[in-house]
mmCIF file of C-alpha atoms in Angstrom:
data_model
loop_
_atom_site.group_PDB
_atom_site.id
_atom_site.type_symbol
_atom_site.label_atom_id
_atom_site.label_comp_id
_atom_site.label_asym_id
_atom_site.label_seq_id
_atom_site.Cartn_x
_atom_site.Cartn_y
_atom_site.Cartn_z
ATOM 1 C CA MET S 163 -2.327 27.198 37.721
ATOM 2 C CA ASN S 164 -0.426 24.467 36.086
ATOM 3 C CA ARG S 165 3.218 25.740 33.934
ATOM 4 C CA PRO S 166 4.075 23.951 30.486
ATOM 5 C CA MET S 167 6.345 21.389 32.172
ATOM 6 C CA LEU S 168 8.456 22.540 29.111
ATOM 7 C CA GLU S 169 8.119 25.604 27.061
ATOM 8 C CA LEU S 170 10.614 26.645 24.051
ATOM 9 C CA GLU S 171 10.282 30.178 23.558
ATOM 10 C CA SER S 172 11.679 31.368 19.646
ATOM 11 C CA ILE S 173 14.131 29.309 19.340
ATOM 12 C CA SER S 174 16.944 29.527 16.577
ATOM 13 C CA PHE S 175 19.355 26.970 15.541
ATOM 14 C CA SER S 176 22.122 26.773 13.360
ATOM 15 C CA TYR S 177 24.918 24.742 12.415
ATOM 16 C CA THR S 178 27.799 24.966 10.032
ATOM 17 C CA GLU S 179 29.356 21.716 7.964
ATOM 18 C CA ASP S 180 32.885 22.548 6.417
ATOM 19 C CA LYS S 181 31.295 22.149 2.360
ATOM 20 C CA ILE S 182 28.510 24.863 3.510
ATOM 21 C CA PRO S 183 30.140 27.907 3.354
ATOM 22 C CA HIS S 184 27.269 29.829 5.325
ATOM 23 C CA PRO S 185 25.098 27.710 8.884
ATOM 24 C CA VAL S 186 21.892 26.113 7.424
ATOM 25 C CA LEU S 187 19.402 27.649 9.428
ATOM 26 C CA VAL S 188 17.062 24.157 11.149
ATOM 27 C CA LEU S 189 14.995 26.387 13.834
ATOM 28 C CA ASP S 190 13.712 29.555 13.569
ATOM 29 C CA LYS S 191 12.492 31.153 16.339
ATOM 30 C CA LEU S 192 9.918 27.737 17.041
ATOM 31 C CA SER S 193 7.985 27.691 20.146
ATOM 32 C CA LEU S 194 6.500 25.151 21.157
ATOM 33 C CA SER S 195 4.365 23.600 24.997
ATOM 34 C CA ILE S 196 3.825 20.052 26.208
ATOM 35 C CA GLU S 197 1.600 19.601 29.109
ATOM 36 C CA PRO S 198 2.658 17.205 32.501
ATOM 37 C CA GLY S 199 1.762 14.113 31.746
ATOM 38 C CA GLU S 200 0.878 14.838 27.979
ATOM 39 C CA PHE S 201 2.448 11.748 25.362
ATOM 40 C CA VAL S 202 3.627 14.121 23.172
ATOM 41 C CA SER S 203 4.991 13.208 19.514
ATOM 42 C CA ILE S 204 6.702 14.480 16.838
ATOM 43 C CA VAL S 205 6.845 13.353 13.556
ATOM 44 C CA GLY S 206 8.566 14.871 9.837
ATOM 45 C CA PRO S 207 11.427 13.444 8.129
ATOM 46 C CA SER S 208 14.627 11.808 8.411
ATOM 47 C CA GLY S 209 16.551 15.863 8.219
ATOM 48 C CA SER S 210 13.986 17.837 8.907
ATOM 49 C CA GLY S 211 15.339 19.259 12.427
ATOM 50 C CA LYS S 212 13.827 16.336 15.022
ATOM 51 C CA SER S 213 16.607 15.214 16.348
ATOM 52 C CA THR S 214 18.325 18.450 16.067
ATOM 53 C CA LEU S 215 15.126 19.524 18.619
ATOM 54 C CA PHE S 216 15.833 16.467 21.045
ATOM 55 C CA ARG S 217 20.080 17.616 21.248
ATOM 56 C CA LEU S 218 18.586 21.131 22.382
ATOM 57 C CA ILE S 219 15.984 19.597 24.773
ATOM 58 C CA THR S 220 18.219 17.559 26.300
ATOM 59 C CA GLY S 221 20.732 20.048 27.209
ATOM 60 C CA LEU S 222 23.247 18.060 24.285
ATOM 61 C CA GLU S 223 23.258 21.458 22.582
ATOM 62 C CA GLN S 224 22.238 25.436 22.862
ATOM 63 C CA PRO S 225 19.928 26.876 20.702
ATOM 64 C CA GLY S 226 21.545 30.919 19.526
ATOM 65 C CA GLU S 227 18.424 32.443 20.813
ATOM 66 C CA GLY S 228 15.381 31.634 22.230
ATOM 67 C CA ARG S 229 15.213 30.579 25.859
ATOM 68 C CA ILE S 230 13.952 26.602 27.352
ATOM 69 C CA HIS S 231 12.023 26.623 30.270
ATOM 70 C CA PHE S 232 11.164 23.153 32.580
ATOM 71 C CA GLU S 233 8.414 24.583 34.731
ATOM 72 C CA GLY S 234 7.972 27.788 33.958
ATOM 73 C CA LYS S 235 11.979 27.730 35.392
ATOM 74 C CA THR S 236 14.137 28.929 33.035
ATOM 75 C CA ALA S 237 16.952 25.652 31.911
ATOM 76 C CA ALA S 238 20.198 27.117 31.108
ATOM 77 C CA ASP S 239 22.210 23.532 31.755
ATOM 78 C CA ARG S 240 19.909 21.432 30.839
ATOM 79 C CA LEU S 241 22.133 18.862 31.657
ATOM 80 C CA GLY S 242 20.714 16.117 33.733
ATOM 81 C CA LEU S 243 16.648 17.840 34.033
ATOM 82 C CA VAL S 244 15.337 15.364 31.296
ATOM 83 C CA GLY S 245 15.299 11.826 31.005
ATOM 84 C CA TYR S 246 16.147 10.469 27.858
ATOM 85 C CA MET S 247 16.630 7.516 25.383
ATOM 86 C CA PRO S 248 18.465 8.001 22.028
ATOM 87 C CA GLN S 249 17.854 5.641 18.768
ATOM 88 C CA GLN S 250 20.955 3.063 20.618
ATOM 89 C CA ASP S 251 20.375 1.917 23.948
ATOM 90 C CA LEU S 252 24.240 3.076 24.944
ATOM 91 C CA LEU S 253 24.129 0.370 27.142
ATOM 92 C CA MET S 254 27.601 -0.490 29.124
ATOM 93 C CA PRO S 255 28.569 -3.818 27.204
ATOM 94 C CA TRP S 256 30.511 -4.324 30.464
ATOM 95 C CA ARG S 257 27.941 -3.673 32.229
ATOM 96 C CA THR S 258 24.867 -6.180 33.989
ATOM 97 C CA VAL S 259 22.013 -5.041 33.089
ATOM 98 C CA LEU S 260 21.650 -4.835 37.100
ATOM 99 C CA GLU S 261 24.405 -2.012 36.433
ATOM 100 C CA ASN S 262 23.673 -0.534 33.560
ATOM 101 C CA ALA S 263 20.219 0.885 35.040
ATOM 102 C CA VAL S 264 22.117 2.133 38.549
ATOM 103 C CA LEU S 265 23.887 4.051 36.670
ATOM 104 C CA PRO S 266 22.008 7.927 36.873
ATOM 105 C CA LEU S 267 21.591 7.324 41.109
ATOM 106 C CA GLN S 268 25.426 6.292 40.894
ATOM 107 C CA LEU S 269 25.911 9.879 38.742
ATOM 108 C CA GLN S 270 22.947 11.105 41.202
ATOM 109 C CA GLY S 271 25.549 10.523 43.728
ATOM 110 C CA TYR S 272 24.279 7.180 45.904
ATOM 111 C CA LYS S 273 25.889 4.607 46.971
ATOM 112 C CA THR S 274 25.950 1.468 45.035
ATOM 113 C CA GLU S 275 23.963 -0.694 47.463
ATOM 114 C CA ARG S 276 21.343 1.406 47.957
ATOM 115 C CA ALA S 277 20.707 2.664 43.929
ATOM 116 C CA ALA S 278 20.696 -1.592 43.241
ATOM 117 C CA GLU S 279 18.113 -1.691 46.075
ATOM 118 C CA LYS S 280 16.007 0.943 44.187
ATOM 119 C CA VAL S 281 16.736 -1.300 40.629
ATOM 120 C CA ARG S 282 16.092 -4.583 41.762
ATOM 121 C CA GLY S 283 12.788 -3.112 42.821
ATOM 122 C CA LEU S 284 11.602 -2.468 39.818
ATOM 123 C CA LEU S 285 12.944 -5.130 37.830
ATOM 124 C CA LYS S 286 9.810 -7.037 37.474
ATOM 125 C CA GLU S 287 7.669 -3.272 36.951
ATOM 126 C CA PHE S 288 9.701 -3.025 33.441
ATOM 127 C CA GLY S 289 10.344 -6.521 32.220
ATOM 128 C CA LEU S 290 13.102 -7.165 33.225
ATOM 129 C CA GLU S 291 13.490 -9.540 36.266
ATOM 130 C CA GLY S 292 16.181 -13.098 36.589
ATOM 131 C CA TYR S 293 17.693 -10.576 33.720
ATOM 132 C CA GLU S 294 19.891 -8.462 36.414
ATOM 133 C CA ASP S 295 22.703 -9.884 35.940
ATOM 134 C CA ARG S 296 23.144 -10.233 32.052
ATOM 135 C CA TYR S 297 25.487 -8.333 29.505
ATOM 136 C CA PRO S 298 23.582 -6.544 26.700
ATOM 137 C CA HIS S 299 24.751 -8.438 24.205
ATOM 138 C CA ASN S 300 22.926 -11.925 25.532
ATOM 139 C CA LEU S 301 19.700 -9.541 25.678
ATOM 140 C CA SER S 302 17.086 -9.060 22.579
ATOM 141 C CA GLY S 303 16.529 -5.660 21.108
ATOM 142 C CA GLY S 304 12.921 -5.540 23.099
ATOM 143 C CA MET S 305 15.190 -6.247 26.453
ATOM 144 C CA ARG S 306 17.705 -3.915 25.725
ATOM 145 C CA GLN S 307 14.828 -0.931 25.031
ATOM 146 C CA ARG S 308 13.273 -2.071 28.136
ATOM 147 C CA VAL S 309 17.120 -1.223 30.244
ATOM 148 C CA SER S 310 17.343 2.039 28.710
ATOM 149 C CA PHE S 311 13.571 3.068 29.642
ATOM 150 C CA LEU S 312 14.173 1.920 33.008
ATOM 151 C CA ARG S 313 17.429 3.841 33.250
ATOM 152 C CA ALA S 314 15.656 7.090 31.891
ATOM 153 C CA VAL S 315 12.590 7.141 33.787
ATOM 154 C CA ILE S 316 14.952 5.931 37.281
ATOM 155 C CA SER S 317 17.064 9.438 36.764
ATOM 156 C CA GLY S 318 14.006 11.254 38.527
ATOM 157 C CA CYS S 319 13.184 13.375 35.101
ATOM 158 C CA ASN S 320 9.750 14.609 34.824
ATOM 159 C CA LEU S 321 10.283 14.482 31.895
ATOM 160 C CA LEU S 322 11.423 11.902 28.512
ATOM 161 C CA VAL S 323 12.705 12.491 25.867
ATOM 162 C CA LEU S 324 12.899 9.170 23.520
ATOM 163 C CA ASP S 325 14.305 9.993 20.200
ATOM 164 C CA GLU S 326 12.887 7.265 17.251
ATOM 165 C CA PRO S 327 13.836 4.436 20.028
ATOM 166 C CA PHE S 328 12.101 1.512 18.823
ATOM 167 C CA SER S 329 13.609 2.609 14.647
ATOM 168 C CA ALA S 330 15.986 -0.627 14.932
ATOM 169 C CA LEU S 331 13.407 -3.206 16.158
ATOM 170 C CA ASP S 332 11.698 -5.698 14.057
ATOM 171 C CA ALA S 333 7.701 -5.089 13.582
ATOM 172 C CA ILE S 334 6.608 -7.433 16.092
ATOM 173 C CA THR S 335 8.777 -6.447 18.777
ATOM 174 C CA ARG S 336 7.930 -2.702 17.583
ATOM 175 C CA LEU S 337 4.074 -3.283 18.729
ATOM 176 C CA SER S 338 5.164 -4.724 21.856
ATOM 177 C CA MET S 339 7.063 -2.159 23.215
ATOM 178 C CA GLN S 340 5.282 0.535 22.480
ATOM 179 C CA GLU S 341 2.121 -1.358 23.593
ATOM 180 C CA TRP S 342 4.021 -1.790 26.892
ATOM 181 C CA LEU S 343 4.987 1.874 26.486
ATOM 182 C CA LEU S 344 2.163 2.836 26.698
ATOM 183 C CA GLU S 345 1.813 0.876 29.708
ATOM 184 C CA GLN S 346 4.467 2.295 31.653
ATOM 185 C CA TRP S 347 3.559 6.352 30.880
ATOM 186 C CA THR S 348 -0.148 5.349 32.857
ATOM 187 C CA ARG S 349 1.945 3.494 35.500
ATOM 188 C CA ASN S 350 4.368 6.177 36.823
ATOM 189 C CA GLY S 351 2.890 9.796 34.672
ATOM 190 C CA LYS S 352 6.134 11.046 33.145
ATOM 191 C CA THR S 353 5.352 13.329 30.489
ATOM 192 C CA ILE S 354 6.762 12.325 26.999
ATOM 193 C CA LEU S 355 7.766 13.702 24.269
ATOM 194 C CA PHE S 356 8.384 10.538 21.978
ATOM 195 C CA ILE S 357 10.348 11.505 18.112
ATOM 196 C CA THR S 358 9.397 9.086 14.900
ATOM 197 C CA HIS S 359 9.062 9.226 11.575
ATOM 198 C CA ASP S 360 6.210 6.317 11.382
ATOM 199 C CA VAL S 361 3.107 7.958 11.521
ATOM 200 C CA GLU S 362 1.098 5.397 12.433
ATOM 201 C CA GLU S 363 3.513 4.920 15.392
ATOM 202 C CA ALA S 364 2.561 8.026 16.325
ATOM 203 C CA LEU S 365 -0.765 8.106 15.762
ATOM 204 C CA PHE S 366 -1.159 4.939 18.603
ATOM 205 C CA LEU S 367 0.931 5.997 21.142
ATOM 206 C CA SER S 368 0.118 9.975 21.568
ATOM 207 C CA ASP S 369 -2.039 12.657 22.847
ATOM 208 C CA ARG S 370 -1.533 15.374 20.620
ATOM 209 C CA ILE S 371 1.299 15.071 16.745
ATOM 210 C CA LEU S 372 3.502 18.198 16.424
ATOM 211 C CA MET S 373 4.210 17.994 12.178
ATOM 212 C CA PHE S 374 7.974 19.099 11.094
ATOM 213 C CA SER S 375 8.320 19.901 7.277
ATOM 214 C CA GLN S 376 10.844 21.289 5.907
ATOM 215 C CA MET S 377 13.722 23.657 7.463
ATOM 216 C CA PRO S 378 14.003 26.124 9.320
ATOM 217 C CA ILE S 379 11.128 25.023 11.196
ATOM 218 C CA ALA S 380 9.366 28.645 12.325
ATOM 219 C CA SER S 381 6.220 26.345 12.696
ATOM 220 C CA VAL S 382 4.630 22.867 13.962
ATOM 221 C CA LYS S 383 1.135 21.941 12.505
ATOM 222 C CA GLU S 384 -0.854 20.235 14.907
ATOM 223 C CA ILE S 385 -2.724 17.086 15.002
ATOM 224 C CA MET S 386 -4.882 16.338 18.334
ATOM 225 C CA VAL S 387 -5.698 12.420 18.211
ATOM 226 C CA PRO S 388 -9.101 11.564 18.746
ATOM 227 C CA LEU S 389 -7.869 8.589 20.352
ATOM 228 C CA PRO S 390 -10.163 7.551 23.969
ATOM 229 C CA ARG S 391 -7.363 5.902 26.550
ATOM 230 C CA PRO S 392 -6.256 2.948 27.148
ATOM 231 C CA ARG S 393 -6.005 1.655 24.160
ATOM 232 C CA LYS S 394 -5.574 -1.569 21.753
ATOM 233 C CA PHE S 395 -4.112 -1.736 17.902
ATOM 234 C CA ASP S 396 -7.249 -2.578 16.164
ATOM 235 C CA ASP S 397 -8.227 1.134 17.099
ATOM 236 C CA LEU S 398 -5.857 2.701 15.008
ATOM 237 C CA THR S 399 -8.411 0.844 12.140
ATOM 238 C CA ASP S 400 -10.900 3.418 13.118
ATOM 239 C CA ALA S 401 -11.791 5.980 9.982
ATOM 240 C CA ASP S 402 -10.937 8.663 11.787
ATOM 241 C CA ILE S 403 -7.702 7.618 12.681
ATOM 242 C CA GLN S 404 -6.911 5.996 9.183
ATOM 243 C CA THR S 405 -7.691 9.805 7.523
ATOM 244 C CA ILE S 406 -5.665 11.375 9.541
ATOM 245 C CA LYS S 407 -2.863 8.706 8.771
ATOM 246 C CA THR S 408 -3.129 9.755 4.880
ATOM 247 C CA GLU S 409 -3.545 13.776 5.501
ATOM 248 C CA LEU S 410 -0.217 13.535 7.707
ATOM 249 C CA ILE S 411 1.800 10.951 4.989
ATOM 250 C CA SER S 412 0.098 13.337 1.862
ATOM 251 C CA GLU S 413 2.066 16.199 4.423
ATOM 252 C CA LEU S 414 5.336 13.981 5.128
ATOM 253 C CA ARG S 415 6.086 13.259 1.636
ATOM 254 C CA LYS S 416 5.161 16.875 0.626
ATOM 255 C CA SER S 417 7.654 18.091 2.290
ATOM 256 C CA ALA S 418 10.295 14.755 1.716
ATOM 257 C CA SER S 419 9.512 16.464 -2.260
ATOM 258 C CA PHE S 420 11.383 19.612 -1.403
ATOM 259 C CA ARG S 421 14.943 18.208 0.625
#
């Protein structure tokens, strides 16, 4: 019997600010699970706790209550267990594409030559062949995100958490990167949790969508995406998908109006 790749069990989290007299409750005994190989998106208005969840899963924050499990095992220290890709690519400007990509392997103790050899074998697959000696400032936004995604994948983690990775890209580049991401997901078999505020992006990419609404988040609405794979962007014109899109946007607007 397969265990969930990720399971949140009654997670609560609060934060404090100097100008607020009491802690702000963001997550209130939230439970959810992600199955192996799934592509799941989380959508919600700004400030609804999506990025807080990202930080909890990756180990950058710790829950006040509850437990987080990976493949059935409780993980108190999660740093390094999850491949993650934040909104900003966080590439080191003084490192080349190759030098940026090998960083997770170096942190795992790989010698530089062995790490570089492993990365070189993946450059073509990620559309980076011929760019290995370029620095980040000489790359387009889409290319930078490819390097960031390669770095997440090469960490060896089976779960990848992507926090609005394409939000800073122009519309055409963003669509290209979405299509490319689906190709990579199909090829490498990872489990992806994708955080976004873009309903159309979530519908195009996901098996399931989990919708965050008002804080504190105690439960999430789950939407199954009734699209076969492989997908084309034109599939979003399907009448059922348009109905789901309208309903999601309506729900999100209601949530935003309470802020």
